[in-house]
Short mmCIF file of C-alpha atoms in Angstrom, two decimals:
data_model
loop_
_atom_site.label_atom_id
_atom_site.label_comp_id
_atom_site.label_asym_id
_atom_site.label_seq_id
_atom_site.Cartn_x
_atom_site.Cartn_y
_atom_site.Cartn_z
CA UNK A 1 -8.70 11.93 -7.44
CA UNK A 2 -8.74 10.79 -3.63
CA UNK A 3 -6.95 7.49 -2.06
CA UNK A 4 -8.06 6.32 1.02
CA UNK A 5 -5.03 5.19 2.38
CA UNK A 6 -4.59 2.80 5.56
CA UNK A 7 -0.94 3.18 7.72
CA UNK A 8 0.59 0.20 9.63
CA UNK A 9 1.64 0.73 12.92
CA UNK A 10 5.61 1.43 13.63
CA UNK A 11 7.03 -2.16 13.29
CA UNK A 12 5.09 -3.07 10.09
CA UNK A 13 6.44 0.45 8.46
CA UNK A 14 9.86 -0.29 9.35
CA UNK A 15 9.90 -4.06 8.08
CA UNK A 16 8.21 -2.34 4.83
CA UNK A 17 10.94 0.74 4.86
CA UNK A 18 13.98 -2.16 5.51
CA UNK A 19 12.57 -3.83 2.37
CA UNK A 20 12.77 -0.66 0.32
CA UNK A 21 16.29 -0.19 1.58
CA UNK A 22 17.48 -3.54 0.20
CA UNK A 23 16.10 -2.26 -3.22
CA UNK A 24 18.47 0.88 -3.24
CA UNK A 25 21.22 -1.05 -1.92
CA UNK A 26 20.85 -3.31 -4.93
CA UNK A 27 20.59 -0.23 -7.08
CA UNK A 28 17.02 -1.02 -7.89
CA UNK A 29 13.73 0.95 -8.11
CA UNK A 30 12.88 1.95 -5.06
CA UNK A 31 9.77 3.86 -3.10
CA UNK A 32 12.59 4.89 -0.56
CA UNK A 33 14.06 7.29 -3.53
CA UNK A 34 10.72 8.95 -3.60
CA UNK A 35 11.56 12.05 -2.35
CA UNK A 36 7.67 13.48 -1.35
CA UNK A 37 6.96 14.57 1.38
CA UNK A 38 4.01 12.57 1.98
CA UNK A 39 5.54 9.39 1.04
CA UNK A 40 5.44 6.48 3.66
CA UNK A 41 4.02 2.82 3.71
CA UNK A 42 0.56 2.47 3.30
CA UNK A 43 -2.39 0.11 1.96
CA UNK A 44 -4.76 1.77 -0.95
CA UNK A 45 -8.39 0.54 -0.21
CA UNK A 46 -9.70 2.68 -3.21
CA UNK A 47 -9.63 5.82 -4.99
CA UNK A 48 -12.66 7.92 -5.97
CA UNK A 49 -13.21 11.71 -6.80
CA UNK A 50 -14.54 12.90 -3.43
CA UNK A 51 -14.12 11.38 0.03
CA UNK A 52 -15.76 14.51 1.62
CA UNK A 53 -17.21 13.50 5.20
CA UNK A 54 -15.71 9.89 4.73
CA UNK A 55 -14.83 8.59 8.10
CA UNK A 56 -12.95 5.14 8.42
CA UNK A 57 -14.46 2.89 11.05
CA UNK A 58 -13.49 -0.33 11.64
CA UNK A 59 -9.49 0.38 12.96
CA UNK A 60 -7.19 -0.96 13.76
CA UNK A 61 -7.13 -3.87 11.92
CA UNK A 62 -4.61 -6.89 11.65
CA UNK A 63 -2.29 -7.18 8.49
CA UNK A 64 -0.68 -10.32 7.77
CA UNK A 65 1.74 -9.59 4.87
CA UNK A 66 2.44 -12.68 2.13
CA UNK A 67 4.82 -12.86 -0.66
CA UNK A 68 6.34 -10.04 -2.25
CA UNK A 69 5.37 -10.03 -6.20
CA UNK A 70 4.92 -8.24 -9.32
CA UNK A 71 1.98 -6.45 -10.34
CA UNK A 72 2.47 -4.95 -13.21
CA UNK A 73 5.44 -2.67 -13.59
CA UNK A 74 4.61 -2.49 -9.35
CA UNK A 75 6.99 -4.80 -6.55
CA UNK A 76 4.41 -5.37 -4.14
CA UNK A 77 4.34 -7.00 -0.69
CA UNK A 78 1.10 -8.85 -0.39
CA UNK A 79 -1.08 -8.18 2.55
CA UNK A 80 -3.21 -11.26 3.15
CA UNK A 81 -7.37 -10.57 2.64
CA UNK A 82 -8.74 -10.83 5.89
CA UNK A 83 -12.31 -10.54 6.86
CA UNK A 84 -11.52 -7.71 9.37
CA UNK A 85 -9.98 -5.93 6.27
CA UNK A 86 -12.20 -6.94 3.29
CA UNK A 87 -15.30 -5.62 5.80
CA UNK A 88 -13.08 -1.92 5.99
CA UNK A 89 -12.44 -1.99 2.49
CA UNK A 90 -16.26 -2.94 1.36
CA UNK A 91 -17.48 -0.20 4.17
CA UNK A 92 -15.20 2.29 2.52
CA UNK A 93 -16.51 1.66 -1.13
CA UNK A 94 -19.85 1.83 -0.02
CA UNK A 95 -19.61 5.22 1.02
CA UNK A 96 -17.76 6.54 -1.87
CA UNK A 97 -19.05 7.91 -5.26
CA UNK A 98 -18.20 5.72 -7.77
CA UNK A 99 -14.85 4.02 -6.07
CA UNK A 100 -12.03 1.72 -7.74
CA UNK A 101 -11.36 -1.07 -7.65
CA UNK A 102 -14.70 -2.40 -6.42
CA UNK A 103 -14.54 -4.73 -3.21
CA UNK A 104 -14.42 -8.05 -5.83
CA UNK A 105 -11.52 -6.92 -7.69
CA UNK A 106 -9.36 -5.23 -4.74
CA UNK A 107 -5.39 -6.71 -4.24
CA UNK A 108 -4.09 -5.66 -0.77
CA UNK A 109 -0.61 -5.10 -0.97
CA UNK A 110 2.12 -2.62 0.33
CA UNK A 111 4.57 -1.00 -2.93
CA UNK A 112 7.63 -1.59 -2.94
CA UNK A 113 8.88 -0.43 -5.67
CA UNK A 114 7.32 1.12 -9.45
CA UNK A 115 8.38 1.39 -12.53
CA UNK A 116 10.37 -2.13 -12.42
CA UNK A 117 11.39 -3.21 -15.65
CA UNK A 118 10.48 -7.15 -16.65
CA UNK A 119 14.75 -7.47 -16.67
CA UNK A 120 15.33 -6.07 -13.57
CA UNK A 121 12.83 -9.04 -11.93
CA UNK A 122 15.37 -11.74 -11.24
CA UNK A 123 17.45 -8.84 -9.46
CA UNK A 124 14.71 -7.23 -7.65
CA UNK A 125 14.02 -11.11 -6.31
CA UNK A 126 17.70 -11.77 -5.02
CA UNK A 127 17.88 -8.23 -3.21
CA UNK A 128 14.73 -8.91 -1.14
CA UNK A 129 15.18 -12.58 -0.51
CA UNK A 130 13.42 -14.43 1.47
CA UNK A 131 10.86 -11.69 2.94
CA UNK A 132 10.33 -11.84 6.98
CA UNK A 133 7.26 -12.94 8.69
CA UNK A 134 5.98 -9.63 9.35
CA UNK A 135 2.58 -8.54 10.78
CA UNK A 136 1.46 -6.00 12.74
CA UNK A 137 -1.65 -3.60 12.71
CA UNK A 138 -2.94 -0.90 10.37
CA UNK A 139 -4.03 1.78 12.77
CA UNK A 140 -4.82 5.07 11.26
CA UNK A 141 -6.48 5.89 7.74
CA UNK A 142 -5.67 9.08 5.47
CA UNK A 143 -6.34 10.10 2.17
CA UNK A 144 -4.04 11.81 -0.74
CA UNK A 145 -5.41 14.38 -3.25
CA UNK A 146 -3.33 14.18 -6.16
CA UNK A 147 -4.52 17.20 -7.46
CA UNK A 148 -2.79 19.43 -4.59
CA UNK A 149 -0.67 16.27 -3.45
CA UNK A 150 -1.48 16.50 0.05
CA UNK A 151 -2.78 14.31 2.58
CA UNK A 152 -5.63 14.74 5.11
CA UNK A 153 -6.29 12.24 8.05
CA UNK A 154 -10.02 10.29 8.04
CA UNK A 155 -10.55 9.29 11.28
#
């Protein structure tokens, strides 16, 4: 399988990388422990078995990042739906074979953190407190192929 992968410029990866930090601090499950190579902040628009000749159009866009929440076993930082965004997201979809999620059922966030039991919640919580005000742009789109875990940029 392929991502397609969005990056935020420098000051939204660093408010994302400080939030990862407070995780390990606390001793928590954290996506700063991940130790690949390829591993950075980034927004999943979809995943699909090709992206040959895919080219991302539409960038930069704003981000405008929410609450930070659970999804699933996942800590996420929301990234608020805008129509800049959405119109990326459906463009990329369209061009894919058979992508996931579809447009309707996409949740823009940022990870945080996986594998997060439901009893380490209330700690995960306290560690990142109140979450900044942070925006900024994404500005540059790639995609990861977890068959040969690489990345390769679509521009």
């Amino acid at each position: 399988m392929h991502t397609v992968e969005l990056l935020p410029d420098a000051g939204l990866e660093s408010a994302v990388r400080e939030m990862w930090s407070r995780l390990v601090a606390a001793g928590l499950p954290s996506l700063a422990t991940h130790g690949h190579a390829t591993n950075r902040p980034h927004l999943t628009l979809a995943t699909a078995a090709s992206v040959e000749g895919l080219a991302v159009a539409g960038l930069p866009v704003p981000a405008e990042l929410g609450a930070v929440r659970f999804l699933g076993r996942a800590v996420v930082w929301e990234v608020r739906p805008t129509a800049a965004l959405l119109e990326v997201q459906a463009r990329v979809c369209a061009a894919l074979p058979d992508p996931w999620p579809p447009p309707g059922e996409w949740v823009p966030h940022l990870s945080l953190a996986l594998r997060v039991r439901p009893a380490q919640h209330e700690a995960v919580l306290a560690a990142l407190g109140d979450p900044p005000r942070a925006g900024g742009w994404f500005v540059a789109a790639r995609s990861y192929d977890t068959a040969t875990r690489t990345v390769t940029g679509l521009a």
